[in-house]
Coordinates of C-alpha atoms and ligand atoms in Angstrom, one line a residue:
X1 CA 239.4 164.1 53.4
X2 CA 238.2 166.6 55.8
X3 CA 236.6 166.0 59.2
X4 CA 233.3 164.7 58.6
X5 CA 231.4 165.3 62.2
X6 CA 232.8 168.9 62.0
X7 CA 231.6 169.6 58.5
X8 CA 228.1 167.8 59.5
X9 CA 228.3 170.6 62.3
X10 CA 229.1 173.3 60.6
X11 CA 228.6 173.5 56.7
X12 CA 225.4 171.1 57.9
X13 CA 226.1 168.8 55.0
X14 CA 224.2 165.8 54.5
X15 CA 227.8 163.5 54.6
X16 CA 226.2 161.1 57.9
X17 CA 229.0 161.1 60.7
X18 CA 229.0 158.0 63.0
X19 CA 230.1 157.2 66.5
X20 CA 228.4 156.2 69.6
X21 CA 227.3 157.2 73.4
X22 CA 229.7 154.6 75.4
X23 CA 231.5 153.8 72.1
X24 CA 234.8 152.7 74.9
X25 CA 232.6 150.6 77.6
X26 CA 232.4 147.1 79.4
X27 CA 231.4 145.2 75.6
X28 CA 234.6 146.1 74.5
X29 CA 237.3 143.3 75.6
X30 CA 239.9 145.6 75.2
X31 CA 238.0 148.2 77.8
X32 CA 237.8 145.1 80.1
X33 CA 241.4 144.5 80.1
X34 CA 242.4 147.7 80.9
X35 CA 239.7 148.3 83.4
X36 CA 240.8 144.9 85.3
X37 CA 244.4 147.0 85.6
X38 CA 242.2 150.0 87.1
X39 CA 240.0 148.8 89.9
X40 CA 239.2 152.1 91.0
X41 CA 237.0 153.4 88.1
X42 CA 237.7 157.0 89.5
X43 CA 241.2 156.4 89.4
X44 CA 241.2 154.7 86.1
X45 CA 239.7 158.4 84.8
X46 CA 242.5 160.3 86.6
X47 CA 245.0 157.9 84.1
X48 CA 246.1 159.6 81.0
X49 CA 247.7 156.8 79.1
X50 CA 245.2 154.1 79.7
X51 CA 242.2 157.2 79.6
X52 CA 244.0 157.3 75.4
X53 CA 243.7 153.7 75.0
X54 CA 240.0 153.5 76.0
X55 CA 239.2 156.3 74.1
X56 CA 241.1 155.1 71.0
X57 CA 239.8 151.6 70.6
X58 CA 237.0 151.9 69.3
X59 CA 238.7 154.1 66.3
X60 CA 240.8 151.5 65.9
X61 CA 237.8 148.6 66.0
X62 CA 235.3 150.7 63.5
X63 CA 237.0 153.5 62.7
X64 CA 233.8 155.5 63.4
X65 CA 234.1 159.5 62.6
X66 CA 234.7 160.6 66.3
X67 CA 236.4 159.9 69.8
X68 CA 235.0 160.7 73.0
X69 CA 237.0 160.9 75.7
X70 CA 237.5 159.0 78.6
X71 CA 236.2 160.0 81.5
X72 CA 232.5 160.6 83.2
X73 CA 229.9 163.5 84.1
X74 CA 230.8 162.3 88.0
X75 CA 234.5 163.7 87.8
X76 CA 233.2 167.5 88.5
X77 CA 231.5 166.6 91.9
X78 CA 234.7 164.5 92.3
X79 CA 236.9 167.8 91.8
X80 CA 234.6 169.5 94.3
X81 CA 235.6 167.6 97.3
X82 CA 232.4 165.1 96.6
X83 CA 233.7 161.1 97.1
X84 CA 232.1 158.9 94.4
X85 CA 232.6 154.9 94.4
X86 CA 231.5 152.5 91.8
X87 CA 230.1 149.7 92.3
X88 CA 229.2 146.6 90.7
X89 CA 225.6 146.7 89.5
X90 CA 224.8 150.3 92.4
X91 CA 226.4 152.4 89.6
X92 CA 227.7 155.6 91.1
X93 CA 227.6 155.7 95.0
X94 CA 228.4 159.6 96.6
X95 CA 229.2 160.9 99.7
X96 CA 227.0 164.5 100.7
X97 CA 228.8 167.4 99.1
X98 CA 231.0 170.0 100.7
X99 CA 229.4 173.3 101.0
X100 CA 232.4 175.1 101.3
X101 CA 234.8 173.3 98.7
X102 CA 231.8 173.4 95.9
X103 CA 231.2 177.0 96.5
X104 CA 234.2 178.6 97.5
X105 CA 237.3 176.6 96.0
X106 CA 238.9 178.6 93.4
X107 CA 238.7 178.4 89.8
X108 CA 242.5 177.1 89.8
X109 CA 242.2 174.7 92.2
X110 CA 239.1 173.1 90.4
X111 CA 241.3 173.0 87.6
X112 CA 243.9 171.5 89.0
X113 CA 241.8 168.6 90.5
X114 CA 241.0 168.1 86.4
X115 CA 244.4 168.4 85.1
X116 CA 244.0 164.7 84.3
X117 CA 241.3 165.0 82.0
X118 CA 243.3 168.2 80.1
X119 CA 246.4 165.7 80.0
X120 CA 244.7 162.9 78.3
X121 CA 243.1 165.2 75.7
X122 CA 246.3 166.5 75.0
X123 CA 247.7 163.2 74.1
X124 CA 244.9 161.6 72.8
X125 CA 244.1 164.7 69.9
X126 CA 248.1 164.2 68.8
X127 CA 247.5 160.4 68.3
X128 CA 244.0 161.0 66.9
X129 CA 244.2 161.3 62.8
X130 CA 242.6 164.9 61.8
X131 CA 239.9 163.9 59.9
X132 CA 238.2 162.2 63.2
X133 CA 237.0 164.6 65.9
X134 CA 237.7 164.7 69.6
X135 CA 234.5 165.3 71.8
X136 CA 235.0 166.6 75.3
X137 CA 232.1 166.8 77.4
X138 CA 230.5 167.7 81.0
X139 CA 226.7 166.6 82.6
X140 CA 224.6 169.7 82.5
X141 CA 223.8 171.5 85.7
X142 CA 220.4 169.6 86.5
X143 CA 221.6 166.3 86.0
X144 CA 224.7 166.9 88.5
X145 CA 222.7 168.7 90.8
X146 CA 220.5 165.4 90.7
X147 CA 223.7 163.1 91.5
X148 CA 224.7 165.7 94.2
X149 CA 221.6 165.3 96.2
X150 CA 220.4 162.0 95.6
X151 CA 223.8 160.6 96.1
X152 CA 223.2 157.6 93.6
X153 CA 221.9 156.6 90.7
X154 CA 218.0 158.4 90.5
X155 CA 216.5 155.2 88.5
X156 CA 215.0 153.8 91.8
X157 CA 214.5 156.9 94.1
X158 CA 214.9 160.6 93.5
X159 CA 214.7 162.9 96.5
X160 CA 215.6 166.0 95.5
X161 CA 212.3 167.3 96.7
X162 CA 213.7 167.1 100.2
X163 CA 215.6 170.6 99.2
X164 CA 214.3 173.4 98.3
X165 CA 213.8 175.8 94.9
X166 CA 215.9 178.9 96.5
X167 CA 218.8 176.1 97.1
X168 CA 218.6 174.3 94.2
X169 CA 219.1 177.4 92.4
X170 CA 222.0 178.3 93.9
X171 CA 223.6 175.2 93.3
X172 CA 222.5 174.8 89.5
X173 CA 224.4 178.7 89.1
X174 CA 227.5 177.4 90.4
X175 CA 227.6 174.2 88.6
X176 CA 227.0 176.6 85.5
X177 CA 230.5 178.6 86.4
X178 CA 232.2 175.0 87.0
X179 CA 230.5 173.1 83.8
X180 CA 231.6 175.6 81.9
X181 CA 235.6 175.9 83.0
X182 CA 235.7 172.5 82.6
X183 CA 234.5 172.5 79.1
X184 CA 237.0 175.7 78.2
X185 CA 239.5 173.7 79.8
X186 CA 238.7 170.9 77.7
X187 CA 238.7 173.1 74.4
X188 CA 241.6 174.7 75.1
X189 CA 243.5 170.9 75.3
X190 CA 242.3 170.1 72.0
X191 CA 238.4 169.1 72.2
X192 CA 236.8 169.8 68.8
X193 CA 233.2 169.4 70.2
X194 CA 231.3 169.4 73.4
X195 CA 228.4 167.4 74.0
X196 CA 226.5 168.2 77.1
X197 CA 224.3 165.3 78.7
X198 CA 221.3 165.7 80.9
X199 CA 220.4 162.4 81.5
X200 CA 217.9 163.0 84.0
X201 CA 216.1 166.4 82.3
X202 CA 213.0 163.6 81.9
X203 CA 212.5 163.8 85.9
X204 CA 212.2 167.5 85.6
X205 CA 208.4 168.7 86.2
X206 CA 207.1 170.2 82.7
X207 CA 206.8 173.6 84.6
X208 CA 209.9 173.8 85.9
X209 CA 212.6 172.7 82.6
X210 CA 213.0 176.6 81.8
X211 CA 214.6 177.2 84.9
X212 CA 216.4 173.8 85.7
X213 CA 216.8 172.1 81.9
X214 CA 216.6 175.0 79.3
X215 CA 218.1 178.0 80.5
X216 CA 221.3 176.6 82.5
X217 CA 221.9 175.2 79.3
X218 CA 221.4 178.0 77.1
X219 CA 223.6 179.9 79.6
X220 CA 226.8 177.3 79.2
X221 CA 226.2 177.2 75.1
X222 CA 226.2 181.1 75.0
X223 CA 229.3 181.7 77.0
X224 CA 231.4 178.7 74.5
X225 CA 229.7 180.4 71.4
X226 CA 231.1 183.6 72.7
X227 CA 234.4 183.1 73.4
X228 CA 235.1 179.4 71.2
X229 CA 232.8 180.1 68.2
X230 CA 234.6 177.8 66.4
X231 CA 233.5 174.7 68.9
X232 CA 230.0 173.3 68.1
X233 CA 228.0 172.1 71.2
X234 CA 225.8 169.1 71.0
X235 CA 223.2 168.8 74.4
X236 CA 221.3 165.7 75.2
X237 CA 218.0 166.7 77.3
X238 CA 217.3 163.1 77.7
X239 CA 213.8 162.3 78.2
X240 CA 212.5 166.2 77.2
X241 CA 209.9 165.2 75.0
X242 CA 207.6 167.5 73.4
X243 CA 210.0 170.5 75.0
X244 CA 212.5 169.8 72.6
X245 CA 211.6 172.6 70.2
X246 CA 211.4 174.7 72.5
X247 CA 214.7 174.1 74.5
X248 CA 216.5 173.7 70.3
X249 CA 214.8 177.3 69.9
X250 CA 215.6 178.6 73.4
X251 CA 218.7 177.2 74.4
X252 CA 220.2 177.0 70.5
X253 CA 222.6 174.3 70.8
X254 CA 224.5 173.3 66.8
X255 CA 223.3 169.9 67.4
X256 CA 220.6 168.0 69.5
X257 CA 220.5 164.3 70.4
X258 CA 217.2 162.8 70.7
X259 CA 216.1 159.7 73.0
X260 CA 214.5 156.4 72.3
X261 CA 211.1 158.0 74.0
X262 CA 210.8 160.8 71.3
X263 CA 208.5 160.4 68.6
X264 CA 209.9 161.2 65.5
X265 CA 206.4 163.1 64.3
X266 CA 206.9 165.7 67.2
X267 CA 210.2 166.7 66.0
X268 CA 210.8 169.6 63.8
X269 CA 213.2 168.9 61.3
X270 CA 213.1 172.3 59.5
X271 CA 214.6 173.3 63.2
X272 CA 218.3 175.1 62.9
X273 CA 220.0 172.5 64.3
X274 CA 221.8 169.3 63.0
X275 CA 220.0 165.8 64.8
X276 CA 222.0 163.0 66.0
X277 CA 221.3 159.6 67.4
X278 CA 217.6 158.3 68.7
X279 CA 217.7 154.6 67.8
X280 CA 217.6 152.2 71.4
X281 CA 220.4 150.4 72.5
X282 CA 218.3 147.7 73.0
X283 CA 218.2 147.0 69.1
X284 CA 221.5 146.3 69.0
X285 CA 220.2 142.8 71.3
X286 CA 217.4 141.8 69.3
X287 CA 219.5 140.5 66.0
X288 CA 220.2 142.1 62.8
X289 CA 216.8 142.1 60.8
X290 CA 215.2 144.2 63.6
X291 CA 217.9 146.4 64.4
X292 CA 218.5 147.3 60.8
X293 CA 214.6 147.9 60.3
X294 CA 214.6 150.4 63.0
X295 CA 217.8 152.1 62.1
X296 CA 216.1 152.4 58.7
X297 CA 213.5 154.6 60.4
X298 CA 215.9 157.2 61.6
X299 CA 217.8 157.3 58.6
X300 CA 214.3 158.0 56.3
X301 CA 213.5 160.2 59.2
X302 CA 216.5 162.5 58.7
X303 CA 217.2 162.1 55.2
X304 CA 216.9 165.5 54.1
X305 CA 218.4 167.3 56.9
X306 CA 222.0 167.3 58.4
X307 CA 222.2 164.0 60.7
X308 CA 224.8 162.1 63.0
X309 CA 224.0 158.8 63.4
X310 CA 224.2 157.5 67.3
X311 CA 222.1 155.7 69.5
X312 CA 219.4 157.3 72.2
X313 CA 221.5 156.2 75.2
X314 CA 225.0 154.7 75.8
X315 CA 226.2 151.0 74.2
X316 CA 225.0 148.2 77.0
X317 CA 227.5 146.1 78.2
X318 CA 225.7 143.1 76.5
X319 CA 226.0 144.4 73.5
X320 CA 228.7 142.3 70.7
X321 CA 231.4 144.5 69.1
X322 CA 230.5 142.2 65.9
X323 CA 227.2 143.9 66.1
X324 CA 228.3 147.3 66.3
X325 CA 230.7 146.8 63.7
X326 CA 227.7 145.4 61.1
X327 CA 225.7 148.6 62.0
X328 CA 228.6 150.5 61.1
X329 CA 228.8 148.9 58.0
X330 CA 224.6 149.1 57.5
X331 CA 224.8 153.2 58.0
X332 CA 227.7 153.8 55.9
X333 CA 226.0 151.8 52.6
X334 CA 222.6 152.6 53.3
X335 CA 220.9 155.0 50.4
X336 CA 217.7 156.2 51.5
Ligands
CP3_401 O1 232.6 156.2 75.6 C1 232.0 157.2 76.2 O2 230.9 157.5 76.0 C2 232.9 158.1 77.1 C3 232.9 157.9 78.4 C4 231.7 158.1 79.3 C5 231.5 157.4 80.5 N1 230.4 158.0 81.2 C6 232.3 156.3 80.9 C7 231.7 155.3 81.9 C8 230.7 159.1 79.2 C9 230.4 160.1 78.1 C10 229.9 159.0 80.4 C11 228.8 159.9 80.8 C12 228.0 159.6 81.9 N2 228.3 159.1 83.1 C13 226.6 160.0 82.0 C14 225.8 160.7 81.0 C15 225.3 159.7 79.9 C16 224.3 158.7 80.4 O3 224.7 157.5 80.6 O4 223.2 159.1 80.8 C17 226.1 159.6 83.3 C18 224.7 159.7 83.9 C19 227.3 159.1 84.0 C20 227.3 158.6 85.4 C21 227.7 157.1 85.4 N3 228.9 156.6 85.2 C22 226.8 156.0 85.8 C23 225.4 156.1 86.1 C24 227.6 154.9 85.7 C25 227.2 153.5 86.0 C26 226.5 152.8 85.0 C27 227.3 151.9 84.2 O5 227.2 151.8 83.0 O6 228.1 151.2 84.8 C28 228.9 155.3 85.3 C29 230.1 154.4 85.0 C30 230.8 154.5 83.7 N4 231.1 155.6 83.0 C31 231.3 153.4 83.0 C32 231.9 153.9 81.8 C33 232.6 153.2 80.7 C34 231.2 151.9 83.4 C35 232.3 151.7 84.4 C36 232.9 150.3 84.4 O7 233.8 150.0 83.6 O8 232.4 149.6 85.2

């Protein structure tokens, strides 16, 4: 059997690949136990062994078609001098950046700082059987920029007003350069995919997502098609809306995931892309009538197009492996 995700990618057949956002998270109590070992969660992503463990359970629970790895969007800011703490129920808690490290450390030692991540890739891709993928992935310039400035998580506050364009600019073009190392770096360990998330490109003002959402994205996907043309880049512009044909036209990833928010009936499905995911966590709470009813949705939705089956945001911590295991189980018999 050959790698289904990839062949979804790239021949576009209609074969249905599976794996979720967070599929290695706080529901799993086989993350939990190796995340009491970790206290630190930054530390825990600087771990290669236990970074292959997390990233390999749930293969081994629901032997879903891929593996993402390890880690978290945060660990770039991280590498450029930035100090991030977790903490319980805060989320993400940063220190202000360092205007020399971010702009003038060189590509080597950024690199270095990462060498972690490159590690576990390594080692997870030789335990990982063929025919399941390995995603690598980075946050996209706009949604590190907003972590940069805001210095936590932007759900309650954002004030990135307080800089301005000229500056923000400036600091999206370098976090282009560094996205984009990081993902080479991550290719040339052994990631079969990259899957860019801009979580926050729904708090971008509808005038503005060309410059911060849809062109430093096209920018990254360009320079992997260029030089990796064999690595397929999936980008999640969470929260885009009714830009999303023009950032699938514009910034031409091979694969797009769409959020709980976006109406199916705006979507374009005769776009060249392949569409994954959409259906809200929060089904995966409500009990099994309901969350099949809606999964149903997607899966007529997509039907006769090239489709990976995912969720619109991450697993919640809530959520019941059982649960995930029975949706597995609902997508992989379902005939629409
Ligand atoms: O299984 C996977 O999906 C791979 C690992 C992964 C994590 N973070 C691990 C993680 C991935 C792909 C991410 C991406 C990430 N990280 C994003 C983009 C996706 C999204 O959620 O919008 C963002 C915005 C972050 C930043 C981040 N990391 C936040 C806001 C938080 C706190 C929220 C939370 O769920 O606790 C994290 C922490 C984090 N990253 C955890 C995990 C498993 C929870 C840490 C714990 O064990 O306490």
């Amino acid at each position: 059997m050959s790698n289904k995700i990839l062949s979804c990618l790239k021949k576009k057949e209609k074969n249905l690949p599976i794996w979720f956002m967070r599929q290695a998270g706080r529901y799993l109590p086989e993350y939990q136990s190796l995340r009491k070992k970790n206290k630190n969660f930054i530390n825990f992503c600087k771990n290669p062994e236990d970074i292959q463990k997390a990233t390999l359970q749930p293969i081994k629970r629901f032997d879903v078609d891929a593996a993402i790895i390890f880690s978290d969007i945060l660990l770039i800011l991280d590498a450029t001098g930035q100090k991030i703490s977790f903490e319980e129920k805060k989320g993400p808690i940063l220190n202000n950046y360092n205007k020399k490290i971010f702009y003038q450390q060189s590509d080597k030692d950024f690199k270095k700082k990462l060498k972690k991540t490159y590690e576990s890739i390594k080692k997870t891709r030789k335990k990982l059987n063929k025919e399941k993928a390995l995603i690598g992935f980075a946050g996209a310039p706009w949604t590190l920029l907003v972590y940069m400035i805001n210095k936590q998580s932007p759900k309650k506050k954002l004030e990135i007003e307080k800089i301005k364009n000229k500056e923000k600019e400036k600091i999206i073009k370098r976090l282009e350069h560094l996205i984009y190392l990081h993902c080479e770096e991550q290719i040339k360990s052994g990631a079969d995919i990259i899957q860019l998330f801009d979580s926050w490109a729904g708090k971008i003002k509808e005038k503005e997502i060309n410059k911060f959402c849809i062109i430093p994205n096209a920018n990254i996907i360009k320079k992997i098609k260029k030089k990796y043309p064999h690595i397929p880049v999936i980008c999640f512009p969470k929260g885009i809306n009714k830009k999303i044909n023009l950032f699938i036209k514009k910034a031409k990833p091979h694969a797009i995931n769409i959020d709980p928010n976006m109406k199916l009936k705006k979507i374009n499905i005769k776009a060249n892309v392949v569409f994954q995911g959409g259906l809200d966590p929060k089904f995966l709470l409500k009990g099994e009538k309901q969350m099949f009813k809606k999964t149903k949705e997607y899966l007529d939705f997509f039907k006769e197009t090239p489709y990976i089956f995912n969720l619109g945001h991450g697993i919640l911590p809530q959520t019941k492996p059982k649960t995930v295991k029975r949706l597995v189980e609902f997508v992989r018999s379902y005939k629409p």
